[in-house]
Short mmCIF file of N, CA and C in Angstrom, two decimals:
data_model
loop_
_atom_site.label_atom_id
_atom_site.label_comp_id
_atom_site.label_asym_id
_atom_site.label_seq_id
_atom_site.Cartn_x
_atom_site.Cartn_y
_atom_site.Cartn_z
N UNK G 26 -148.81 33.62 -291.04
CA UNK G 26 -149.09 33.77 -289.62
C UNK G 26 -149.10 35.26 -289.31
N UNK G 27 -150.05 35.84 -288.44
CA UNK G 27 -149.91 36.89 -288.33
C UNK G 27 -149.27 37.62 -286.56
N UNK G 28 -149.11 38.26 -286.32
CA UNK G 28 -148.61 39.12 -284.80
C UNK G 28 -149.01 38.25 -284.07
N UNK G 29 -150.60 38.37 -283.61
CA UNK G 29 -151.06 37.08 -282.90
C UNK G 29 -150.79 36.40 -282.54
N UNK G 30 -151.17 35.25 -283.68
CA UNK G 30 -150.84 34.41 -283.78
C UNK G 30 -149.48 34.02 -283.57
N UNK G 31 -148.26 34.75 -283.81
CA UNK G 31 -146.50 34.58 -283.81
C UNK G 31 -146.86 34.49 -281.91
N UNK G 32 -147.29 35.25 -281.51
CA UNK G 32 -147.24 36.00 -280.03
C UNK G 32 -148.02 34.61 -278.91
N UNK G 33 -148.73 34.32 -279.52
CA UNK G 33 -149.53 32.97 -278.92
C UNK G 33 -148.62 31.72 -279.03
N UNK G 34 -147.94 31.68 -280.36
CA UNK G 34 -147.45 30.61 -280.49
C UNK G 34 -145.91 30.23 -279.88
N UNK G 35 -145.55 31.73 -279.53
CA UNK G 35 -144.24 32.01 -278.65
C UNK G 35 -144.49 31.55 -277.22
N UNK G 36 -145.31 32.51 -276.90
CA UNK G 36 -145.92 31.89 -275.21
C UNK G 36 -145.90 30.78 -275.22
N UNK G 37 -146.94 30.17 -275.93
CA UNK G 37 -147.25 28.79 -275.99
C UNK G 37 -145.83 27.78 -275.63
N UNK G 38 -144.62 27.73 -276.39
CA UNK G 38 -143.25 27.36 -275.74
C UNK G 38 -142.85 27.54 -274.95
N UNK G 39 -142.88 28.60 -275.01
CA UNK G 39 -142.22 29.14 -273.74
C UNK G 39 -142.68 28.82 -272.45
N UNK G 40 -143.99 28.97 -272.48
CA UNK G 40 -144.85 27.83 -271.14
C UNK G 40 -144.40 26.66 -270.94
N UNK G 41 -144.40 26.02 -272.21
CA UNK G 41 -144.24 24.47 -272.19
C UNK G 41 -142.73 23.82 -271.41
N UNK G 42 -141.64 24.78 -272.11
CA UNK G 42 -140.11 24.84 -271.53
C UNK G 42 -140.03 25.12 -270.31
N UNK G 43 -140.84 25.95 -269.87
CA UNK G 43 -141.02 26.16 -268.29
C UNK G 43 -141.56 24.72 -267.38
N UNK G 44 -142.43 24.90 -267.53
CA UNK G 44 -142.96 23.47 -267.29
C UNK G 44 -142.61 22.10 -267.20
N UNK G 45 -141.66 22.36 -268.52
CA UNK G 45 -140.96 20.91 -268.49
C UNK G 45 -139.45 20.83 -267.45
N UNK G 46 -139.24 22.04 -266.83
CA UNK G 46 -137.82 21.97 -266.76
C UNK G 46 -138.21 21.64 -265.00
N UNK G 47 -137.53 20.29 -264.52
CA UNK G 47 -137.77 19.52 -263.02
C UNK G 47 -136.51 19.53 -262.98
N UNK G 48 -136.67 19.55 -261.31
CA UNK G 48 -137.74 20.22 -260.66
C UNK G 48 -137.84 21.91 -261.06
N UNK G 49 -138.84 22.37 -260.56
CA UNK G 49 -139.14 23.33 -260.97
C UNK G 49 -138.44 24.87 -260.45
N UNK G 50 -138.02 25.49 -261.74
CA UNK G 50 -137.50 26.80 -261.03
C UNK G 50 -138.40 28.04 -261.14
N UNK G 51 -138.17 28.95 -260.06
CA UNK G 51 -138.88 30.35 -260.46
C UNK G 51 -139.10 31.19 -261.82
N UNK G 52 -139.55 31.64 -262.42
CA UNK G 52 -139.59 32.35 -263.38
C UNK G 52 -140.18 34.03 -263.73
N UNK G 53 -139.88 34.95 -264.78
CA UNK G 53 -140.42 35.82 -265.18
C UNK G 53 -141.00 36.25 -266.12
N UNK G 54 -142.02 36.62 -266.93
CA UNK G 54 -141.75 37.30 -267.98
C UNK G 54 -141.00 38.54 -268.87
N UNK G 55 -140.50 37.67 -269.69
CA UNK G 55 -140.00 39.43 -269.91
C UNK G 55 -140.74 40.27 -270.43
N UNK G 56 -140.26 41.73 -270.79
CA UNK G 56 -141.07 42.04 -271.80
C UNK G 56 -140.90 42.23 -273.31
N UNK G 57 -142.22 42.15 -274.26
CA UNK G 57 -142.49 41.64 -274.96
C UNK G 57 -141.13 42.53 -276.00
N UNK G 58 -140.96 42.12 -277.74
CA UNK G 58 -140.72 42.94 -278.50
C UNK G 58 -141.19 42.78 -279.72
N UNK G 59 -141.29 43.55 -280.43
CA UNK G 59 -141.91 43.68 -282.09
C UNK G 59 -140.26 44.32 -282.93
N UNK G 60 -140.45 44.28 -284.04
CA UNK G 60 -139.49 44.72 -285.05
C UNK G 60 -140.22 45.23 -286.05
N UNK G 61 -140.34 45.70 -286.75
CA UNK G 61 -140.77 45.88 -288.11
C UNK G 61 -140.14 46.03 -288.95
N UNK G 62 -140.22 44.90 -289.92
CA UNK G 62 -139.91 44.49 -291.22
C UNK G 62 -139.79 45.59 -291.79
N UNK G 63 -138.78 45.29 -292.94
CA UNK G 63 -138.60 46.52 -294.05
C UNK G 63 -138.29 45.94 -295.25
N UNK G 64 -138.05 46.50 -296.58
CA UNK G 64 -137.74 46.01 -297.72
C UNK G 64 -135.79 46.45 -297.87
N UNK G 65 -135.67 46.59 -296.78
CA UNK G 65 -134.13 46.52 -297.20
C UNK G 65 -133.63 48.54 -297.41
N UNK G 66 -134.73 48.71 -297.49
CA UNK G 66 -134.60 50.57 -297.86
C UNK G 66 -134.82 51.39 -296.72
N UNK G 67 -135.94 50.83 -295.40
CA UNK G 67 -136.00 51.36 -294.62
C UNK G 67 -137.59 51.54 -294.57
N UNK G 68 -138.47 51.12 -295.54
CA UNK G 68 -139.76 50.97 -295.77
C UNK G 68 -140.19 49.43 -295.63
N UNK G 69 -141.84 49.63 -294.40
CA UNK G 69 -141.94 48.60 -294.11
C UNK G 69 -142.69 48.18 -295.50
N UNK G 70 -142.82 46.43 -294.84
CA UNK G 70 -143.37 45.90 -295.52
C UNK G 70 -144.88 45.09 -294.91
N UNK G 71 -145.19 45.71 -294.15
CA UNK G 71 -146.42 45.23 -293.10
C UNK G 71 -146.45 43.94 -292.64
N UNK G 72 -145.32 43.60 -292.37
CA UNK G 72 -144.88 42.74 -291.48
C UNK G 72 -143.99 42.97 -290.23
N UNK G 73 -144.18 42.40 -289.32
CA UNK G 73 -143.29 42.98 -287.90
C UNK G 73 -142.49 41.31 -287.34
N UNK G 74 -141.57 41.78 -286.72
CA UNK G 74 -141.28 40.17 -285.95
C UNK G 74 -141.49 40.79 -284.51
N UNK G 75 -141.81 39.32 -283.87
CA UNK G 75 -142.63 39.33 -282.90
C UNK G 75 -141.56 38.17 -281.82
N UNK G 76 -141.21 38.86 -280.88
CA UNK G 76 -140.45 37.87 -279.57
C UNK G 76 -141.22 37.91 -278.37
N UNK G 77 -141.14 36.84 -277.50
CA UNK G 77 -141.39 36.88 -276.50
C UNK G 77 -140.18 36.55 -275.20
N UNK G 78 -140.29 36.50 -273.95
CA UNK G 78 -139.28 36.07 -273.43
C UNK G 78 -139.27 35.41 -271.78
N UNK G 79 -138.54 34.74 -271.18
CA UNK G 79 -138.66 34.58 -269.58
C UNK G 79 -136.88 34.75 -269.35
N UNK G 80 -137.46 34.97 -268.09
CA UNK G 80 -135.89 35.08 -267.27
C UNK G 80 -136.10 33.73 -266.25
N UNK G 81 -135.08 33.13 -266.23
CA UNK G 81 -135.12 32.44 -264.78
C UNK G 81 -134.52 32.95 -263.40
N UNK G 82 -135.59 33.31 -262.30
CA UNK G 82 -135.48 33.74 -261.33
C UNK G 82 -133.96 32.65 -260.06
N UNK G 83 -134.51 31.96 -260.96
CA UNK G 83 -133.77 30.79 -259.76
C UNK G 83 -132.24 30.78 -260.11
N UNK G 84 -131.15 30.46 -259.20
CA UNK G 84 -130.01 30.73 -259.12
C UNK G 84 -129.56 28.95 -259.81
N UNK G 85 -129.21 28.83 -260.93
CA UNK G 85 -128.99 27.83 -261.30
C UNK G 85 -127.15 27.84 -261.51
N UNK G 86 -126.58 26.89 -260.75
CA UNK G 86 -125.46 26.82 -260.49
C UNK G 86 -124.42 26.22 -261.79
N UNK G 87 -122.83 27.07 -261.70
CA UNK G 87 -122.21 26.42 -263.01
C UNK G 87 -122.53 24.98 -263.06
N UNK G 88 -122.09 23.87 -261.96
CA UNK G 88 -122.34 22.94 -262.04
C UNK G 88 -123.41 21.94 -262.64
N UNK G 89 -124.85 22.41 -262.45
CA UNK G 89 -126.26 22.13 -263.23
C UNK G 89 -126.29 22.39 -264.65
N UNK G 90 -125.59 23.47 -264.66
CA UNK G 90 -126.38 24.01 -265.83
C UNK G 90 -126.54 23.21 -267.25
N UNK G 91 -125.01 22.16 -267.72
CA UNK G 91 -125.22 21.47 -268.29
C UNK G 91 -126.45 20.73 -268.27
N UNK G 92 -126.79 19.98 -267.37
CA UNK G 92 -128.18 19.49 -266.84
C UNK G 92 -129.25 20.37 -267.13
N UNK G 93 -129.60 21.66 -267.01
CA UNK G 93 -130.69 22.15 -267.77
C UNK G 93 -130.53 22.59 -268.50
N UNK G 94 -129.67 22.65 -269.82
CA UNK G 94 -129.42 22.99 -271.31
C UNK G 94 -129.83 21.38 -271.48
N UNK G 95 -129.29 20.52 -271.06
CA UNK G 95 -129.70 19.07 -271.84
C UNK G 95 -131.16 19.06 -271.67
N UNK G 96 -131.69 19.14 -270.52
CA UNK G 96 -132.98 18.89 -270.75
C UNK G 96 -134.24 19.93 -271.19
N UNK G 97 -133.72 21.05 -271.38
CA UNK G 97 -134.39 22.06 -272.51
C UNK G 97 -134.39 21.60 -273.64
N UNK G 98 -133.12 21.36 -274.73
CA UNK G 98 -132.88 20.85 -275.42
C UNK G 98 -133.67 19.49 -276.18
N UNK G 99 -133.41 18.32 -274.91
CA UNK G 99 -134.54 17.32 -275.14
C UNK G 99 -136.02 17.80 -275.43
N UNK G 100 -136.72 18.12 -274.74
CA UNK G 100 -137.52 19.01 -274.57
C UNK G 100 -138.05 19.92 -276.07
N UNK G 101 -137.42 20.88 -276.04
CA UNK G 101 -137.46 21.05 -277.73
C UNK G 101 -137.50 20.28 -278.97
N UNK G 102 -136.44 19.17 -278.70
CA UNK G 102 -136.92 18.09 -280.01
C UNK G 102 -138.02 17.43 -279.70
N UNK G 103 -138.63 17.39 -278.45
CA UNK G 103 -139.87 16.34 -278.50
C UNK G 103 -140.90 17.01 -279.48
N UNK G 104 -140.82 18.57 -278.81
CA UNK G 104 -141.66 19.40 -279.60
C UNK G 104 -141.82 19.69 -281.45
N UNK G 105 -140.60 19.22 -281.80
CA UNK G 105 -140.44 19.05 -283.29
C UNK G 105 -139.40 20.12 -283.53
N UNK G 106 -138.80 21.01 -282.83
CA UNK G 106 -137.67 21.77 -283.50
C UNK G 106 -136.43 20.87 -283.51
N UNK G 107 -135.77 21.71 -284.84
CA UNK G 107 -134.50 21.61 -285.20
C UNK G 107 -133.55 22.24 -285.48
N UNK G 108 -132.62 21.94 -286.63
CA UNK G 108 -131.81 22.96 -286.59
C UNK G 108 -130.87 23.99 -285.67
N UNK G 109 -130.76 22.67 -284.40
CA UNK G 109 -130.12 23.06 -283.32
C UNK G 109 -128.90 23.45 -283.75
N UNK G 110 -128.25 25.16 -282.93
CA UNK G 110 -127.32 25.56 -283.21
C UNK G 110 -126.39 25.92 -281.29
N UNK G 111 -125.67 25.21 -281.34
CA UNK G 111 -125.26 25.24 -279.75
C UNK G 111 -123.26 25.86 -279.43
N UNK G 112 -123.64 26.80 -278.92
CA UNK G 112 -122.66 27.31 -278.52
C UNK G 112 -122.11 27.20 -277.62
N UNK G 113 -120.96 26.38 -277.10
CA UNK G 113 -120.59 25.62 -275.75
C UNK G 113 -119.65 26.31 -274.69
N UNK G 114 -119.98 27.70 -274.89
CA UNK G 114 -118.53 28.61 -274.15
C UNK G 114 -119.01 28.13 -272.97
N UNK G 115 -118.01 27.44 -271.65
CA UNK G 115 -118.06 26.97 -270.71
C UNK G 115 -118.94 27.73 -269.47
N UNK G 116 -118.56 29.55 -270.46
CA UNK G 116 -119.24 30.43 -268.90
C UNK G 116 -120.66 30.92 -269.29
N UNK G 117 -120.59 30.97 -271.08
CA UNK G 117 -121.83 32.04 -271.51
C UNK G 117 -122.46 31.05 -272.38
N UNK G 118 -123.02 29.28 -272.14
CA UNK G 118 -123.32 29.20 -273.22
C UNK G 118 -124.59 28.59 -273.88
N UNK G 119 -124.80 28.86 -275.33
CA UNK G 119 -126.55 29.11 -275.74
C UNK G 119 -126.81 27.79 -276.64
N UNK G 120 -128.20 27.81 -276.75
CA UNK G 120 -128.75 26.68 -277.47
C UNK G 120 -130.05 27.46 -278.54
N UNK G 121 -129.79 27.41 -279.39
CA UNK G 121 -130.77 27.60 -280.45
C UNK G 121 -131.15 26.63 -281.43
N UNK G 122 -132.65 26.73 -282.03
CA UNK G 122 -133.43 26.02 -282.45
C UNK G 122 -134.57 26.60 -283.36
N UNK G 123 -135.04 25.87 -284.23
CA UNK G 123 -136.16 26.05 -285.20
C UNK G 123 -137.31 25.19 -285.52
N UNK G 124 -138.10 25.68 -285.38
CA UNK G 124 -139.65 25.09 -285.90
C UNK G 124 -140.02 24.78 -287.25
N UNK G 125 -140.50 23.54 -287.24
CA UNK G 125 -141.00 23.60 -288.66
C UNK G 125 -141.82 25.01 -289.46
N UNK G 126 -142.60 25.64 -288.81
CA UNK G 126 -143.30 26.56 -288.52
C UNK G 126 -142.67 28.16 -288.20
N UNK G 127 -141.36 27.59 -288.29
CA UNK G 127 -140.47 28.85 -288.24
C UNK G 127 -140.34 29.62 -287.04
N UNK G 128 -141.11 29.04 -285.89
CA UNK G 128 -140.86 29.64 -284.45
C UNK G 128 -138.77 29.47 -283.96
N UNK G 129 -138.45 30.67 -284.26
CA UNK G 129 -136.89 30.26 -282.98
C UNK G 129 -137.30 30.29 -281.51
N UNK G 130 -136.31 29.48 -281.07
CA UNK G 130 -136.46 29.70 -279.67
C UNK G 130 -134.42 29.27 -279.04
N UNK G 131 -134.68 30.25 -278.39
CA UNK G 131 -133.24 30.41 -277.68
C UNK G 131 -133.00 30.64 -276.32
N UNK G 132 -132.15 29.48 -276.06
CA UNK G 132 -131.78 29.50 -274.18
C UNK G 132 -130.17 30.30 -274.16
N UNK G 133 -130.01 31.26 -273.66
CA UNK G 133 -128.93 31.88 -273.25
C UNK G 133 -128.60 31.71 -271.39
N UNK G 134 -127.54 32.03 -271.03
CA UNK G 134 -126.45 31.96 -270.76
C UNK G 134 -125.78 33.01 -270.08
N UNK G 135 -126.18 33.98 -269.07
CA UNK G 135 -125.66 35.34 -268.95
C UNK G 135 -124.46 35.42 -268.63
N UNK G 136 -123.26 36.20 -268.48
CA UNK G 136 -122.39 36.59 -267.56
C UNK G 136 -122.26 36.63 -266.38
N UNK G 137 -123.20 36.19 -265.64
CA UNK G 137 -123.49 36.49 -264.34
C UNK G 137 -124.34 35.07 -263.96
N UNK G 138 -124.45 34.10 -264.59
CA UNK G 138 -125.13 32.76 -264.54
C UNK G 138 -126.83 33.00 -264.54
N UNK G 139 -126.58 33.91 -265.08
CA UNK G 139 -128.35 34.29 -265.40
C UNK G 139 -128.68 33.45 -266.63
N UNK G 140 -129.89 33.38 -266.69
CA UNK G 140 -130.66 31.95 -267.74
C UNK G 140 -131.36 32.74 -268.18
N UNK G 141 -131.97 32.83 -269.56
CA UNK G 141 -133.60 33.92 -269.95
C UNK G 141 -133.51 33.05 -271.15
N UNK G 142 -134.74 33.08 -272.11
CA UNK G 142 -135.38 32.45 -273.31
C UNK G 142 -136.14 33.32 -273.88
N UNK G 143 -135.95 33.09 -275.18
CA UNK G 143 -136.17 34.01 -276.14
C UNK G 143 -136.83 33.02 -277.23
N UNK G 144 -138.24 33.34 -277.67
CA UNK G 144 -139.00 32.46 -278.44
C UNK G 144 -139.81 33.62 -279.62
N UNK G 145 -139.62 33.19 -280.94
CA UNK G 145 -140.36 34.78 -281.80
C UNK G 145 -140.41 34.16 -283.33
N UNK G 146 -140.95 34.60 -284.23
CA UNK G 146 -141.14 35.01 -285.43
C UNK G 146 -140.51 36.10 -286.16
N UNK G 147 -140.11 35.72 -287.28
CA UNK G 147 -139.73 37.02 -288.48
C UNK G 147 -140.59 37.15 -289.32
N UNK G 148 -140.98 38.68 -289.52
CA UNK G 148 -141.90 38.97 -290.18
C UNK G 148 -143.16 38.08 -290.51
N UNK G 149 -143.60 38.22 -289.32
CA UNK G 149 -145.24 37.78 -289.10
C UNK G 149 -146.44 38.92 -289.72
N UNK G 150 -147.48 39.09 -290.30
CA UNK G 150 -148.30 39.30 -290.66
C UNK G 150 -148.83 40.50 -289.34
N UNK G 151 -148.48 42.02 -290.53
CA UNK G 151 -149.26 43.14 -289.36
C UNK G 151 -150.66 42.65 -288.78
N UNK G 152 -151.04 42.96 -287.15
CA UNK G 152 -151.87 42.72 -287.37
C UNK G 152 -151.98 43.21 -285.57
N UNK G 153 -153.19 43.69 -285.06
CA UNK G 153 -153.26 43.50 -283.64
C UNK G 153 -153.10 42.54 -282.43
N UNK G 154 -152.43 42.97 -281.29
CA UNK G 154 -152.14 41.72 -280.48
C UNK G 154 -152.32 42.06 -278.94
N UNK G 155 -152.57 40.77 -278.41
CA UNK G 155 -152.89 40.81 -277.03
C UNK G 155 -152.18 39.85 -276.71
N UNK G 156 -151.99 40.30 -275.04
CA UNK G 156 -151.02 39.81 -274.33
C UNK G 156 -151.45 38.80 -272.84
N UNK G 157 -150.68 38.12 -272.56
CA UNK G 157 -151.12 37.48 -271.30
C UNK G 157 -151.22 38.56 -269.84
N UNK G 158 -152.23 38.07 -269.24
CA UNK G 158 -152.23 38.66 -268.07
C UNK G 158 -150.69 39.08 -266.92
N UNK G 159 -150.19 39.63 -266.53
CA UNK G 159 -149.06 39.93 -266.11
C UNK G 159 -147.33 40.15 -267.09
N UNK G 160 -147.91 40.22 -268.03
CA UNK G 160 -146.93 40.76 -269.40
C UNK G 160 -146.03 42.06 -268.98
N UNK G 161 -144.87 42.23 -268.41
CA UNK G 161 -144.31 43.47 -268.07
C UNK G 161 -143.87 44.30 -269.30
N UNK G 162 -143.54 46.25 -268.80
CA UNK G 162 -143.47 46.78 -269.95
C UNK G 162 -144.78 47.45 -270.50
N UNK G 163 -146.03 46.99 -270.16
CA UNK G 163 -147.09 47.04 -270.96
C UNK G 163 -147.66 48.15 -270.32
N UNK G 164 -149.07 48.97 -269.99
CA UNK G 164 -148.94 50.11 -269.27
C UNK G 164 -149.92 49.45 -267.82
N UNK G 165 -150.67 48.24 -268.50
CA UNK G 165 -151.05 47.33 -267.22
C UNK G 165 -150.32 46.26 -266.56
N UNK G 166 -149.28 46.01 -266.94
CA UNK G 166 -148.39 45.04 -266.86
C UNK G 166 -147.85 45.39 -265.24
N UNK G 167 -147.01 44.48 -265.37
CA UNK G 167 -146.22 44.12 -264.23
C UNK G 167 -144.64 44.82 -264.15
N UNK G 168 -144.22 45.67 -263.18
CA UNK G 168 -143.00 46.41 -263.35
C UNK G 168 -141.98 44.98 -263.35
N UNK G 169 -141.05 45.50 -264.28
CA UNK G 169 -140.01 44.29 -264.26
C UNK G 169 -138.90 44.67 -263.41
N UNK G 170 -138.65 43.09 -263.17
CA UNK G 170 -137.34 43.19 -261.98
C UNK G 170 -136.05 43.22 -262.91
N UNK G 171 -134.94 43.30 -262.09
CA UNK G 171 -134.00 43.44 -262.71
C UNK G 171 -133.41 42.21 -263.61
N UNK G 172 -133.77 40.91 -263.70
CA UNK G 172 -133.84 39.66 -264.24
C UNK G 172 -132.39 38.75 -263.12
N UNK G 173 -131.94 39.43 -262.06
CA UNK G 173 -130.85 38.46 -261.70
C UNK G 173 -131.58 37.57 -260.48
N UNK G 174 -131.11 36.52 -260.82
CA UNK G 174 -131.44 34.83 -260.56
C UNK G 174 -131.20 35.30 -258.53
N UNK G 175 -132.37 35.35 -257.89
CA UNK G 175 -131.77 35.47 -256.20
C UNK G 175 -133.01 34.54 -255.79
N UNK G 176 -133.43 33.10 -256.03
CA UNK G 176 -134.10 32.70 -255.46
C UNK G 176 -133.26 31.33 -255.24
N UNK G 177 -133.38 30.37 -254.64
CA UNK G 177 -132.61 29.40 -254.07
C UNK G 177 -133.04 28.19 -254.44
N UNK G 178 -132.64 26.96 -254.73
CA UNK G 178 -133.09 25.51 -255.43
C UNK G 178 -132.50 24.70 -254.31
N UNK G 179 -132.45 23.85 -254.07
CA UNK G 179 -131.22 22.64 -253.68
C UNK G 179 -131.26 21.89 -254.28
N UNK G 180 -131.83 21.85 -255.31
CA UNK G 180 -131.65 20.81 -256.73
C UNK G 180 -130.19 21.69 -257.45
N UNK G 181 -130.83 23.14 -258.45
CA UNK G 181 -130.66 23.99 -259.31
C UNK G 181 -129.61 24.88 -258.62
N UNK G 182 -129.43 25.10 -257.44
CA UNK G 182 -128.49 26.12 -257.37
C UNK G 182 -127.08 25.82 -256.45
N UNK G 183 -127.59 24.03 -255.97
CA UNK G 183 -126.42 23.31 -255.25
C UNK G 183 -125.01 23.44 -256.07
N UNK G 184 -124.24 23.84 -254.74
CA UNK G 184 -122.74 23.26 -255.75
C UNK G 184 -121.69 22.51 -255.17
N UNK G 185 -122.01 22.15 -253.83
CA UNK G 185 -121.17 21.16 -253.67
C UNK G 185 -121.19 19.47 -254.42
N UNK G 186 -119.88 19.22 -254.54
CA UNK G 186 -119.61 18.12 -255.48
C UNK G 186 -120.34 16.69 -254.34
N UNK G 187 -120.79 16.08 -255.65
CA UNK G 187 -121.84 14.53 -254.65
C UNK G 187 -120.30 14.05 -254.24
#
């Protein structure tokens, strides 16, 4: 697989996770990152890894949140990942996963009840890449906000007990 292709196939989830998660919360892109591979010496090997990312804009409350880690989660296995690795710290905590295809994708957890996703490739195939329209970071892109969650749900950000 090459940059591209890693970069298409990241979005591509990352859309989908958005999408799937009801009702629906605000979102961002983040911006993008590359790595470049090395042989262990400090010399590449013309391969780069390739991430993509979103923040969730929406103020998703301690209370929910279990509720949208489960249904991300679901969500991901429909899609065929595995290799779920879940970290349950009550205040900070993450869900990771793998593709047959070797895509990770990871829901974190901020300090501050911030949500963001992280979807990428290791050492994908050098190669040129293009980006979606409103991609922040980029020099046409979109200035990024600071990523903290100030938009309001009454689903997602309720916390009084039913």
């Amino acid at each position: 697989m090459d940059m591209q292709q890693a970069g298409e196939r990241a979005e591509e989830i990352l859309d989908g996770t958005m999408a799937a998660i009801r009702p629906p919360v605000k979102w961002e892109r983040d911006n993008p990152s590359q790595l470049a591979c090395d042989n262990g010496l400090n010399r590449p090997i013309g391969a780069t890894s390739v991430y993509r990312g979103r923040t969730i804009l929406t103020v998703v409350s301690e209370r929910r949140r279990g509720e949208l880690l489960e249904l991300v989660q679901r969500y991901w296995k429909q899609q065929g990942f595995g290799d779920f690795e879940t970290d349950s710290d009550a205040h900070m905590p993450q869900i990771r996963a793998t593709s047959a295809d070797g895509l990770v994708v990871i829901l974190d957890v901020g300090d501050i009840g911030n949500v963001y996703f992280t979807a990428g490739f290791s050492c994908a195939k050098d190669s040129e890449m293009t980006y979606p329209s409103g991609t922040p970071g980029l020099p046409w892109g979109v200035t990024k906000a600071d990523g903290i969650p100030r938009k309001y749900s009454a689903h997602w950000s309720e916390t009084a007990p039913h």
